[in-house]
Amino acid sequence: MRPGLNKLQTGWHALQRDRRSVVITWLALGLILACLPFLTELSLGRSWVRILDFTLLYIMLALGLNIVVGYAGLLDLGYIAFYAVGAYLYALLASPQFGLHWPVWAILPLGALVAGVFGVLLGAPTLKLRGDYLAIVTLGFGEIVRIFLNNLNTPYNITNGPQGISQIDPIQIGGIDLHQTQHLLTLTIPSTHLYYYLFLIFTLLIIFVSIRLQDSRIGRAWIAIREDEVAASAMGINTRNIKLLAFAMGASFGGISGGLFAGFQGFISPESFTLFESIIVLCMIVLGGMGNIAGVILGAILLTIFPEALRYLGEWQQLLLGRVWVDPNDLRLLIFGLALVLSMIFHPAGLLPSTRRARELHARRSILAQEQDSLYEQQR
Amino acid sequence: MNNSVESRDTSNPLLVVQEVNKSFGGLTALSRVSLQIQSNEIFGLIGPNGAGKTTLFNIITGLYSADGGEVNLAGQALLRCKPHVIVQHGLARTFQNIRLFANMTALENVMVGRHVRTHRGVVGAIMRNTSTRKEESAIRAQALQLLDEVDLATAAEHLAKHLSYGDQRRLEIARALATEPKLLALDEPAAGMNPSETLDLQQLLRKIRASGITILLIEHDMRLVMQLCDRIAVLDYGKKIAEGSPAHVQQHPLVIEAYLGGNLA
Ligand SMILES: Nc1ncnc2c1ncn2[C@@H]1O[C@H](COP(=O)(O)OP(=O)(O)OP(=O)(O)O)[C@@H](O)[C@H]1O
Ligand SMILES: [Mg+2]
């Protein structure tokens, strides 16, 4: 046998071994994800499976906001409005409120679409704004949507106002009601677990779409705009359309997530869609690493799980110190805030930073470039 | 189109700038500047600091709006066009203060330049169907080819911000070339380059011209300008004070006066 061929063969074996390890990793990951709700219930209890469900909803939200903030560099503080749009659309089309009971497969795509349209509505008037100014306008937009939802009960009652909408239809798929415990052979699958699987599918779908968009002509255009909008337009990118596209795509992820949330909860009210929620989602992507999908997912997981875990502070105090010294709820927010601050000090680019860091929050451009930008804005 | 009559018999101007005015507040940056650039020439634009060269670039590339005048590229009116439309019409530029996409790789920077000549959208990106995959690999191949042409093939995976000054300038040229321009406008491409890099740049610009692209060059390096350009226009305080061959411009009394104390060889 010739030495060249020999080398080729060992290379091939290495590749096969490599591929095998990749396959094994994926299989293991799949198995863990499949068993996760059962393992969680066994070790931590049913309530933690609900937290898992919420984690998945937040991952979807964070990935949507990541398109707007992480890729296109548009600081959006009203993102939760799209979550609200998706949730209310579901609630209005599938509840006794109007006596409508649309199926979920019709509502979710519509929710994505309507939220996308809202994204464009928000984007269009803000195209010339950046940074702080954009943040303030989007913040206002988020509040306006919430206040509308709060007040659309007179003269015609559409949203039921602050009382919110209850008795929302549970999600049904192929005749399976996800609110009912299901039996599969000898396996009993509670409702929280069923929603987990549904949300997992949607989360994987949204991760897939995010990855595909990132490595595409459109994704590059988004990042180019984030890096230098003037240069992007001077390279032939229609910055207006591409920015609107980012708003629409990000919003549609939020709309889907909102629809799932409404069906899962069975009840929604404007209270679920406050500025605080927008900020938490933003924190997730900043903490995890803006523009990096794995980082954003990690951020969403940490910021959903961590505050919940801190609820046990009372019990721990009891256990360690004999009595509850500090109100666990106060302590919880304090520690949460402190952890965020520390993490930003030690990992300013996020826990899993993207190689290309966003400009919006790390303004480090030369004075000259900034000056030219402002000149440019005056001129347009 | 009153210039079409005269252009038909003598020459074939690619870019026609006519009576362009621009002022910033009280400052007149350009006053009735007119130029004609012929197809496939290297046209130099020189003048002391603050003469208005970059302002003219910003106007013809749509970043600034002019106060008056006309700009035509191959018969296409450019004023009042958005910057990206002007790129579509075939005019690409580089920036005096480098404006690369700092946190993208060299390769990605050039790939962004292909945006304007490619078409796949969101659906294609998600589905990644055959036509999208084909387009994507064509974009990559063309970008690599361009990087090779500006001698940056080995730096393809480096972030733009980590490249040396000279490399960044050449990367900007590659990115502009990726848009398939008819006219390539370069704003001080040799600034910050050492003599040997400048020499390479000269070769590169010749090569680009040989490939059929017209070049409009702002440059302070007089050796480079005089060796490279077919014709040169001189701006001073927003006015064109001279135009012609390098030899003609060099001996022009107004130019000598404008550059008095300067380094016009
Ligand atoms: N956006 C702007 N706002 C106000 N003044 C400006 C603006 N852009 C340029 N100017 C002024 O217009 C004049 C021409 O500037 P320009 O940048 O075009 O000069 P230049 O010929 O490119 O000079 P240099 O060789 O130094 O690059 C300068 O006085 C400059 O200060
Ligand atoms: Mg200049």
PDB file of N, CA and C in Angstrom, chain A residues 208-209 211-213 215-218 220-228 230-240 242 245 249 355-359 365-366 368-369 372-373 375-376 379-380, chain B residues 22 24 54 58 62-65 81-84 87 92-93 95 97 99-104 108 111-116 118-122 125-128 135-136 139 159 161 175-176 179:
ATOM      1  N   PHE A 208     -33.006  27.389  14.796  1.00  0.00           N
ATOM      2  CA  PHE A 208     -32.642  27.034  13.429  1.00  0.00           C
ATOM      3  C   PHE A 208     -32.725  28.255  12.512  1.00  0.00           C
ATOM      4  N   VAL A 209     -33.846  28.961  12.596  1.00  0.00           N
ATOM      5  CA  VAL A 209     -34.020  30.143  11.747  1.00  0.00           C
ATOM      6  C   VAL A 209     -32.953  31.194  12.066  1.00  0.00           C
ATOM      7  N   ILE A 211     -29.947  30.717  13.192  1.00  0.00           N
ATOM      8  CA  ILE A 211     -28.650  30.299  12.661  1.00  0.00           C
ATOM      9  C   ILE A 211     -28.593  30.529  11.156  1.00  0.00           C
ATOM     10  N   ARG A 212     -29.678  30.136  10.498  1.00  0.00           N
ATOM     11  CA  ARG A 212     -29.708  30.304   9.048  1.00  0.00           C
ATOM     12  C   ARG A 212     -29.600  31.772   8.635  1.00  0.00           C
ATOM     13  N   LEU A 213     -30.312  32.625   9.376  1.00  0.00           N
ATOM     14  CA  LEU A 213     -30.289  34.046   9.028  1.00  0.00           C
ATOM     15  C   LEU A 213     -28.915  34.642   9.271  1.00  0.00           C
ATOM     16  N   ASP A 215     -25.935  33.413   9.009  1.00  0.00           N
ATOM     17  CA  ASP A 215     -24.952  33.169   7.949  1.00  0.00           C
ATOM     18  C   ASP A 215     -25.568  33.388   6.583  1.00  0.00           C
ATOM     19  N   SER A 216     -26.197  34.506   6.381  1.00  0.00           N
ATOM     20  CA  SER A 216     -26.813  34.729   5.077  1.00  0.00           C
ATOM     21  C   SER A 216     -26.526  36.140   4.609  1.00  0.00           C
ATOM     22  N   ARG A 217     -26.914  36.389   3.393  1.00  0.00           N
ATOM     23  CA  ARG A 217     -26.749  37.725   2.827  1.00  0.00           C
ATOM     24  C   ARG A 217     -27.452  38.762   3.703  1.00  0.00           C
ATOM     25  N   ILE A 218     -28.651  38.428   4.162  1.00  0.00           N
ATOM     26  CA  ILE A 218     -29.409  39.358   4.994  1.00  0.00           C
ATOM     27  C   ILE A 218     -28.728  39.548   6.348  1.00  0.00           C
ATOM     28  N   ARG A 220     -25.598  39.235   7.095  1.00  0.00           N
ATOM     29  CA  ARG A 220     -24.403  40.077   6.935  1.00  0.00           C
ATOM     30  C   ARG A 220     -24.788  41.542   6.804  1.00  0.00           C
ATOM     31  N   ALA A 221     -25.891  41.795   6.089  1.00  0.00           N
ATOM     32  CA  ALA A 221     -26.324  43.190   5.923  1.00  0.00           C
ATOM     33  C   ALA A 221     -26.711  43.780   7.281  1.00  0.00           C
ATOM     34  N   TRP A 222     -27.395  42.986   8.122  1.00  0.00           N
ATOM     35  CA  TRP A 222     -27.754  43.478   9.455  1.00  0.00           C
ATOM     36  C   TRP A 222     -26.506  43.856  10.232  1.00  0.00           C
ATOM     37  N   ILE A 223     -25.537  42.948  10.218  1.00  0.00           N
ATOM     38  CA  ILE A 223     -24.334  43.186  11.011  1.00  0.00           C
ATOM     39  C   ILE A 223     -23.557  44.377  10.449  1.00  0.00           C
ATOM     40  N   ALA A 224     -23.549  44.497   9.135  1.00  0.00           N
ATOM     41  CA  ALA A 224     -22.870  45.644   8.526  1.00  0.00           C
ATOM     42  C   ALA A 224     -23.507  46.952   8.993  1.00  0.00           C
ATOM     43  N   ILE A 225     -24.833  46.973   9.066  1.00  0.00           N
ATOM     44  CA  ILE A 225     -25.522  48.187   9.528  1.00  0.00           C
ATOM     45  C   ILE A 225     -25.153  48.479  10.976  1.00  0.00           C
ATOM     46  N   ARG A 226     -25.080  47.408  11.778  1.00  0.00           N
ATOM     47  CA  ARG A 226     -24.702  47.600  13.166  1.00  0.00           C
ATOM     48  C   ARG A 226     -23.284  48.177  13.253  1.00  0.00           C
ATOM     49  N   GLU A 227     -22.400  47.661  12.413  1.00  0.00           N
ATOM     50  CA  GLU A 227     -21.010  48.089  12.490  1.00  0.00           C
ATOM     51  C   GLU A 227     -20.814  49.519  12.014  1.00  0.00           C
ATOM     52  N   ASP A 228     -21.456  49.891  10.934  1.00  0.00           N
ATOM     53  CA  ASP A 228     -21.288  51.236  10.391  1.00  0.00           C
ATOM     54  C   ASP A 228     -22.367  51.483   9.353  1.00  0.00           C
ATOM     55  N   VAL A 230     -23.362  54.183   7.776  1.00  0.00           N
ATOM     56  CA  VAL A 230     -23.018  54.994   6.610  1.00  0.00           C
ATOM     57  C   VAL A 230     -22.259  54.148   5.595  1.00  0.00           C
ATOM     58  N   ALA A 231     -21.280  53.389   6.082  1.00  0.00           N
ATOM     59  CA  ALA A 231     -20.515  52.538   5.178  1.00  0.00           C
ATOM     60  C   ALA A 231     -21.430  51.499   4.542  1.00  0.00           C
ATOM     61  N   ALA A 232     -22.372  50.974   5.318  1.00  0.00           N
ATOM     62  CA  ALA A 232     -23.279  49.968   4.768  1.00  0.00           C
ATOM     63  C   ALA A 232     -24.076  50.550   3.613  1.00  0.00           C
ATOM     64  N   SER A 233     -24.577  51.766   3.775  1.00  0.00           N
ATOM     65  CA  SER A 233     -25.361  52.341   2.682  1.00  0.00           C
ATOM     66  C   SER A 233     -24.448  52.673   1.508  1.00  0.00           C
ATOM     67  N   ALA A 234     -23.216  53.065   1.805  1.00  0.00           N
ATOM     68  CA  ALA A 234     -22.286  53.362   0.720  1.00  0.00           C
ATOM     69  C   ALA A 234     -21.801  52.089   0.028  1.00  0.00           C
ATOM     70  N   MET A 235     -22.088  50.921   0.591  1.00  0.00           N
ATOM     71  CA  MET A 235     -21.770  49.656  -0.060  1.00  0.00           C
ATOM     72  C   MET A 235     -23.014  49.078  -0.737  1.00  0.00           C
ATOM     73  N   GLY A 236     -24.074  49.858  -0.813  1.00  0.00           N
ATOM     74  CA  GLY A 236     -25.226  49.420  -1.599  1.00  0.00           C
ATOM     75  C   GLY A 236     -26.308  48.734  -0.802  1.00  0.00           C
ATOM     76  N   ILE A 237     -26.234  48.805   0.530  1.00  0.00           N
ATOM     77  CA  ILE A 237     -27.298  48.190   1.322  1.00  0.00           C
ATOM     78  C   ILE A 237     -28.424  49.199   1.521  1.00  0.00           C
ATOM     79  N   ASN A 238     -29.627  48.774   1.208  1.00  0.00           N
ATOM     80  CA  ASN A 238     -30.791  49.616   1.432  1.00  0.00           C
ATOM     81  C   ASN A 238     -31.103  49.576   2.928  1.00  0.00           C
ATOM     82  N   THR A 239     -30.511  50.493   3.648  1.00  0.00           N
ATOM     83  CA  THR A 239     -30.547  50.384   5.110  1.00  0.00           C
ATOM     84  C   THR A 239     -31.978  50.460   5.635  1.00  0.00           C
ATOM     85  N   ARG A 240     -32.828  51.208   4.965  1.00  0.00           N
ATOM     86  CA  ARG A 240     -34.206  51.318   5.445  1.00  0.00           C
ATOM     87  C   ARG A 240     -34.883  49.944   5.424  1.00  0.00           C
ATOM     88  N   ILE A 242     -33.618  46.945   5.127  1.00  0.00           N
ATOM     89  CA  ILE A 242     -32.966  45.895   5.901  1.00  0.00           C
ATOM     90  C   ILE A 242     -33.224  46.079   7.393  1.00  0.00           C
ATOM     91  N   LEU A 245     -36.746  44.966   8.043  1.00  0.00           N
ATOM     92  CA  LEU A 245     -36.767  43.503   8.044  1.00  0.00           C
ATOM     93  C   LEU A 245     -36.334  42.954   9.402  1.00  0.00           C
ATOM     94  N   MET A 249     -38.693  40.627  11.627  1.00  0.00           N
ATOM     95  CA  MET A 249     -38.304  39.261  12.000  1.00  0.00           C
ATOM     96  C   MET A 249     -38.278  39.098  13.510  1.00  0.00           C
ATOM     97  N   THR A 355     -17.817  37.300  18.484  1.00  0.00           N
ATOM     98  CA  THR A 355     -16.552  37.932  18.102  1.00  0.00           C
ATOM     99  C   THR A 355     -16.798  39.361  17.647  1.00  0.00           C
ATOM    100  N   ARG A 356     -17.992  39.565  17.095  1.00  0.00           N
ATOM    101  CA  ARG A 356     -18.282  40.927  16.651  1.00  0.00           C
ATOM    102  C   ARG A 356     -19.154  41.562  17.697  1.00  0.00           C
ATOM    103  N   ARG A 357     -18.595  42.490  18.417  1.00  0.00           N
ATOM    104  CA  ARG A 357     -19.390  43.068  19.483  1.00  0.00           C
ATOM    105  C   ARG A 357     -20.231  44.213  18.983  1.00  0.00           C
ATOM    106  N   ALA A 358     -21.366  44.359  19.633  1.00  0.00           N
ATOM    107  CA  ALA A 358     -22.289  45.395  19.200  1.00  0.00           C
ATOM    108  C   ALA A 358     -21.754  46.770  19.530  1.00  0.00           C
ATOM    109  N   ARG A 359     -22.134  47.696  18.726  1.00  0.00           N
ATOM    110  CA  ARG A 359     -21.702  49.063  18.912  1.00  0.00           C
ATOM    111  C   ARG A 359     -22.592  49.826  19.873  1.00  0.00           C
ATOM    112  N   ARG A 365     -16.226  54.292  19.183  1.00  0.00           N
ATOM    113  CA  ARG A 365     -15.760  54.750  17.898  1.00  0.00           C
ATOM    114  C   ARG A 365     -14.886  55.976  18.052  1.00  0.00           C
ATOM    115  N   SER A 366     -14.125  56.230  17.048  1.00  0.00           N
ATOM    116  CA  SER A 366     -13.282  57.415  17.093  1.00  0.00           C
ATOM    117  C   SER A 366     -14.175  58.649  17.063  1.00  0.00           C
ATOM    118  N   LEU A 368     -13.813  61.129  15.350  1.00  0.00           N
ATOM    119  CA  LEU A 368     -13.998  61.533  13.964  1.00  0.00           C
ATOM    120  C   LEU A 368     -15.215  60.852  13.355  1.00  0.00           C
ATOM    121  N   ALA A 369     -15.311  59.540  13.568  1.00  0.00           N
ATOM    122  CA  ALA A 369     -16.415  58.796  12.973  1.00  0.00           C
ATOM    123  C   ALA A 369     -17.743  59.289  13.521  1.00  0.00           C
ATOM    124  N   GLN A 372     -18.658  62.564  12.018  1.00  0.00           N
ATOM    125  CA  GLN A 372     -19.154  62.399  10.655  1.00  0.00           C
ATOM    126  C   GLN A 372     -20.569  61.870  10.646  1.00  0.00           C
ATOM    127  N   ASP A 373     -20.864  60.979  11.599  1.00  0.00           N
ATOM    128  CA  ASP A 373     -22.222  60.449  11.684  1.00  0.00           C
ATOM    129  C   ASP A 373     -23.216  61.566  11.913  1.00  0.00           C
ATOM    130  N   LEU A 375     -22.876  64.651  11.374  1.00  0.00           N
ATOM    131  CA  LEU A 375     -22.931  65.492  10.182  1.00  0.00           C
ATOM    132  C   LEU A 375     -23.819  64.843   9.145  1.00  0.00           C
ATOM    133  N   TYR A 376     -23.612  63.554   8.994  1.00  0.00           N
ATOM    134  CA  TYR A 376     -24.385  62.792   8.023  1.00  0.00           C
ATOM    135  C   TYR A 376     -25.864  62.907   8.324  1.00  0.00           C
ATOM    136  N   GLN A 379     -27.340  66.100   7.388  1.00  0.00           N
ATOM    137  CA  GLN A 379     -27.446  66.300   5.952  1.00  0.00           C
ATOM    138  C   GLN A 379     -28.647  65.596   5.348  1.00  0.00           C
ATOM    139  N   ARG A 380     -28.961  64.415   5.900  1.00  0.00           N
ATOM    140  CA  ARG A 380     -30.007  63.630   5.237  1.00  0.00           C
ATOM    141  C   ARG A 380     -31.349  64.288   5.395  1.00  0.00           C
TER     142      ARG A 380
ATOM    143  N   LYS B  22     -22.068  73.706  -2.756  1.00  0.00           N
ATOM    144  CA  LYS B  22     -22.395  73.180  -1.441  1.00  0.00           C
ATOM    145  C   LYS B  22     -21.863  74.128  -0.383  1.00  0.00           C
ATOM    146  N   PHE B  24     -21.855  74.849   3.982  1.00  0.00           N
ATOM    147  CA  PHE B  24     -22.220  74.439   5.336  1.00  0.00           C
ATOM    148  C   PHE B  24     -22.385  75.715   6.143  1.00  0.00           C
ATOM    149  N   THR B  54     -13.297  65.885  -0.270  1.00  0.00           N
ATOM    150  CA  THR B  54     -14.151  64.864   0.342  1.00  0.00           C
ATOM    151  C   THR B  54     -15.620  65.258   0.249  1.00  0.00           C
ATOM    152  N   ASN B  58     -18.654  63.053  -1.104  1.00  0.00           N
ATOM    153  CA  ASN B  58     -19.880  62.778  -0.351  1.00  0.00           C
ATOM    154  C   ASN B  58     -21.116  63.160  -1.153  1.00  0.00           C
ATOM    155  N   GLY B  62     -23.917  60.447  -2.679  1.00  0.00           N
ATOM    156  CA  GLY B  62     -25.239  60.533  -2.068  1.00  0.00           C
ATOM    157  C   GLY B  62     -25.261  60.692  -0.560  1.00  0.00           C
ATOM    158  N   LEU B  63     -24.094  60.842   0.066  1.00  0.00           N
ATOM    159  CA  LEU B  63     -24.107  61.004   1.516  1.00  0.00           C
ATOM    160  C   LEU B  63     -24.513  62.421   1.912  1.00  0.00           C
ATOM    161  N   TYR B  64     -24.120  63.400   1.088  1.00  0.00           N
ATOM    162  CA  TYR B  64     -24.572  64.775   1.292  1.00  0.00           C
ATOM    163  C   TYR B  64     -25.469  65.142   0.116  1.00  0.00           C
ATOM    164  N   SER B  65     -26.385  66.069   0.373  1.00  0.00           N
ATOM    165  CA  SER B  65     -27.153  66.592  -0.754  1.00  0.00           C
ATOM    166  C   SER B  65     -26.501  67.899  -1.201  1.00  0.00           C
ATOM    167  N   CYS B  81     -30.413  60.777  -5.438  1.00  0.00           N
ATOM    168  CA  CYS B  81     -30.508  59.321  -5.285  1.00  0.00           C
ATOM    169  C   CYS B  81     -29.981  58.961  -3.902  1.00  0.00           C
ATOM    170  N   LYS B  82     -30.538  57.892  -3.334  1.00  0.00           N
ATOM    171  CA  LYS B  82     -29.998  57.393  -2.070  1.00  0.00           C
ATOM    172  C   LYS B  82     -28.640  56.734  -2.325  1.00  0.00           C
ATOM    173  N   PRO B  83     -27.777  56.707  -1.311  1.00  0.00           N
ATOM    174  CA  PRO B  83     -26.446  56.124  -1.514  1.00  0.00           C
ATOM    175  C   PRO B  83     -26.489  54.725  -2.122  1.00  0.00           C
ATOM    176  N   HIS B  84     -27.399  53.867  -1.645  1.00  0.00           N
ATOM    177  CA  HIS B  84     -27.372  52.495  -2.155  1.00  0.00           C
ATOM    178  C   HIS B  84     -27.796  52.424  -3.619  1.00  0.00           C
ATOM    179  N   VAL B  87     -24.764  53.216  -5.713  1.00  0.00           N
ATOM    180  CA  VAL B  87     -23.898  52.040  -5.844  1.00  0.00           C
ATOM    181  C   VAL B  87     -24.444  51.117  -6.933  1.00  0.00           C
ATOM    182  N   ALA B  92     -18.703  53.233  -6.692  1.00  0.00           N
ATOM    183  CA  ALA B  92     -18.344  52.756  -5.355  1.00  0.00           C
ATOM    184  C   ALA B  92     -17.202  53.602  -4.824  1.00  0.00           C
ATOM    185  N   ARG B  93     -17.071  53.635  -3.514  1.00  0.00           N
ATOM    186  CA  ARG B  93     -16.076  54.536  -2.932  1.00  0.00           C
ATOM    187  C   ARG B  93     -15.346  53.893  -1.755  1.00  0.00           C
ATOM    188  N   PHE B  95     -13.289  55.423   2.008  1.00  0.00           N
ATOM    189  CA  PHE B  95     -13.385  56.582   2.888  1.00  0.00           C
ATOM    190  C   PHE B  95     -12.010  57.049   3.346  1.00  0.00           C
ATOM    191  N   ASN B  97     -11.285  58.487   6.256  1.00  0.00           N
ATOM    192  CA  ASN B  97     -11.099  57.859   7.569  1.00  0.00           C
ATOM    193  C   ASN B  97     -11.743  56.486   7.452  1.00  0.00           C
ATOM    194  N   ARG B  99     -13.614  53.244   6.985  1.00  0.00           N
ATOM    195  CA  ARG B  99     -14.894  52.829   7.562  1.00  0.00           C
ATOM    196  C   ARG B  99     -15.194  51.396   7.178  1.00  0.00           C
ATOM    197  N   LEU B 100     -14.392  50.491   7.695  1.00  0.00           N
ATOM    198  CA  LEU B 100     -14.679  49.076   7.475  1.00  0.00           C
ATOM    199  C   LEU B 100     -15.689  48.618   8.511  1.00  0.00           C
ATOM    200  N   PHE B 101     -16.227  47.413   8.317  1.00  0.00           N
ATOM    201  CA  PHE B 101     -17.073  46.816   9.337  1.00  0.00           C
ATOM    202  C   PHE B 101     -16.125  46.121  10.313  1.00  0.00           C
ATOM    203  N   ALA B 102     -15.774  46.854  11.371  1.00  0.00           N
ATOM    204  CA  ALA B 102     -14.605  46.518  12.174  1.00  0.00           C
ATOM    205  C   ALA B 102     -14.654  45.109  12.762  1.00  0.00           C
ATOM    206  N   ASN B 103     -15.831  44.684  13.197  1.00  0.00           N
ATOM    207  CA  ASN B 103     -15.932  43.379  13.853  1.00  0.00           C
ATOM    208  C   ASN B 103     -16.363  42.267  12.913  1.00  0.00           C
ATOM    209  N   MET B 104     -16.242  42.498  11.628  1.00  0.00           N
ATOM    210  CA  MET B 104     -16.447  41.414  10.672  1.00  0.00           C
ATOM    211  C   MET B 104     -15.080  41.039  10.107  1.00  0.00           C
ATOM    212  N   GLU B 108     -15.769  38.684   5.169  1.00  0.00           N
ATOM    213  CA  GLU B 108     -17.166  39.138   5.306  1.00  0.00           C
ATOM    214  C   GLU B 108     -17.342  40.573   4.823  1.00  0.00           C
ATOM    215  N   MET B 111     -17.685  40.314   1.257  1.00  0.00           N
ATOM    216  CA  MET B 111     -18.959  39.667   0.927  1.00  0.00           C
ATOM    217  C   MET B 111     -20.115  40.658   1.042  1.00  0.00           C
ATOM    218  N   VAL B 112     -20.038  41.562   2.019  1.00  0.00           N
ATOM    219  CA  VAL B 112     -21.081  42.586   2.127  1.00  0.00           C
ATOM    220  C   VAL B 112     -21.116  43.429   0.852  1.00  0.00           C
ATOM    221  N   GLY B 113     -19.940  43.668   0.272  1.00  0.00           N
ATOM    222  CA  GLY B 113     -19.903  44.420  -0.978  1.00  0.00           C
ATOM    223  C   GLY B 113     -20.682  43.760  -2.097  1.00  0.00           C
ATOM    224  N   ARG B 114     -20.839  42.437  -2.032  1.00  0.00           N
ATOM    225  CA  ARG B 114     -21.593  41.723  -3.070  1.00  0.00           C
ATOM    226  C   ARG B 114     -23.098  41.881  -2.906  1.00  0.00           C
ATOM    227  N   HIS B 115     -23.510  42.417  -1.753  1.00  0.00           N
ATOM    228  CA  HIS B 115     -24.947  42.519  -1.444  1.00  0.00           C
ATOM    229  C   HIS B 115     -25.742  43.119  -2.594  1.00  0.00           C
ATOM    230  N   VAL B 116     -25.207  44.184  -3.135  1.00  0.00           N
ATOM    231  CA  VAL B 116     -25.971  44.960  -4.104  1.00  0.00           C
ATOM    232  C   VAL B 116     -26.139  44.220  -5.432  1.00  0.00           C
ATOM    233  N   THR B 118     -26.550  40.857  -5.576  1.00  0.00           N
ATOM    234  CA  THR B 118     -27.154  39.554  -5.295  1.00  0.00           C
ATOM    235  C   THR B 118     -28.566  39.772  -4.757  1.00  0.00           C
ATOM    236  N   HIS B 119     -29.317  38.698  -4.610  1.00  0.00           N
ATOM    237  CA  HIS B 119     -30.762  38.899  -4.439  1.00  0.00           C
ATOM    238  C   HIS B 119     -31.456  38.087  -3.362  1.00  0.00           C
ATOM    239  N   ARG B 120     -30.864  37.006  -2.897  1.00  0.00           N
ATOM    240  CA  ARG B 120     -31.635  36.104  -2.030  1.00  0.00           C
ATOM    241  C   ARG B 120     -32.051  36.790  -0.736  1.00  0.00           C
ATOM    242  N   GLY B 121     -33.286  36.537  -0.333  1.00  0.00           N
ATOM    243  CA  GLY B 121     -33.819  37.181   0.860  1.00  0.00           C
ATOM    244  C   GLY B 121     -33.977  36.223   2.019  1.00  0.00           C
ATOM    245  N   VAL B 122     -34.896  36.564   2.909  1.00  0.00           N
ATOM    246  CA  VAL B 122     -35.085  35.814   4.144  1.00  0.00           C
ATOM    247  C   VAL B 122     -35.504  34.368   3.882  1.00  0.00           C
ATOM    248  N   ALA B 125     -32.731  32.351   2.728  1.00  0.00           N
ATOM    249  CA  ALA B 125     -31.759  32.142   3.803  1.00  0.00           C
ATOM    250  C   ALA B 125     -32.217  31.008   4.722  1.00  0.00           C
ATOM    251  N   ILE B 126     -33.518  30.975   5.025  1.00  0.00           N
ATOM    252  CA  ILE B 126     -34.022  29.956   5.945  1.00  0.00           C
ATOM    253  C   ILE B 126     -34.073  28.590   5.267  1.00  0.00           C
ATOM    254  N   MET B 127     -34.596  28.576   4.048  1.00  0.00           N
ATOM    255  CA  MET B 127     -34.730  27.298   3.330  1.00  0.00           C
ATOM    256  C   MET B 127     -33.369  26.784   2.856  1.00  0.00           C
ATOM    257  N   ARG B 128     -32.497  27.696   2.573  1.00  0.00           N
ATOM    258  CA  ARG B 128     -31.186  27.386   1.996  1.00  0.00           C
ATOM    259  C   ARG B 128     -31.350  26.439   0.810  1.00  0.00           C
ATOM    260  N   GLU B 135     -25.795  30.978  -4.898  1.00  0.00           N
ATOM    261  CA  GLU B 135     -25.469  32.399  -4.797  1.00  0.00           C
ATOM    262  C   GLU B 135     -24.461  32.630  -3.681  1.00  0.00           C
ATOM    263  N   GLU B 136     -24.690  31.966  -2.550  1.00  0.00           N
ATOM    264  CA  GLU B 136     -23.816  32.143  -1.392  1.00  0.00           C
ATOM    265  C   GLU B 136     -22.389  31.701  -1.725  1.00  0.00           C
ATOM    266  N   ILE B 139     -20.830  34.241  -3.975  1.00  0.00           N
ATOM    267  CA  ILE B 139     -20.424  35.439  -3.217  1.00  0.00           C
ATOM    268  C   ILE B 139     -19.080  35.195  -2.552  1.00  0.00           C
ATOM    269  N   LEU B 159     -10.311  39.653  11.712  1.00  0.00           N
ATOM    270  CA  LEU B 159     -11.250  40.756  11.856  1.00  0.00           C
ATOM    271  C   LEU B 159     -10.643  42.007  11.227  1.00  0.00           C
ATOM    272  N   LYS B 161     -10.686  44.988  12.084  1.00  0.00           N
ATOM    273  CA  LYS B 161     -10.050  45.932  13.006  1.00  0.00           C
ATOM    274  C   LYS B 161      -8.649  45.487  13.411  1.00  0.00           C
ATOM    275  N   ARG B 175     -13.560  45.759  -1.024  1.00  0.00           N
ATOM    276  CA  ARG B 175     -14.985  45.813  -0.705  1.00  0.00           C
ATOM    277  C   ARG B 175     -15.731  46.667  -1.734  1.00  0.00           C
ATOM    278  N   ALA B 176     -15.111  47.777  -2.126  1.00  0.00           N
ATOM    279  CA  ALA B 176     -15.749  48.628  -3.128  1.00  0.00           C
ATOM    280  C   ALA B 176     -15.802  47.925  -4.482  1.00  0.00           C
ATOM    281  N   THR B 179     -18.713  45.566  -5.446  1.00  0.00           N
ATOM    282  CA  THR B 179     -20.005  46.063  -5.928  1.00  0.00           C
ATOM    283  C   THR B 179     -20.029  46.205  -7.447  1.00  0.00           C
TER     284      THR B 179
END
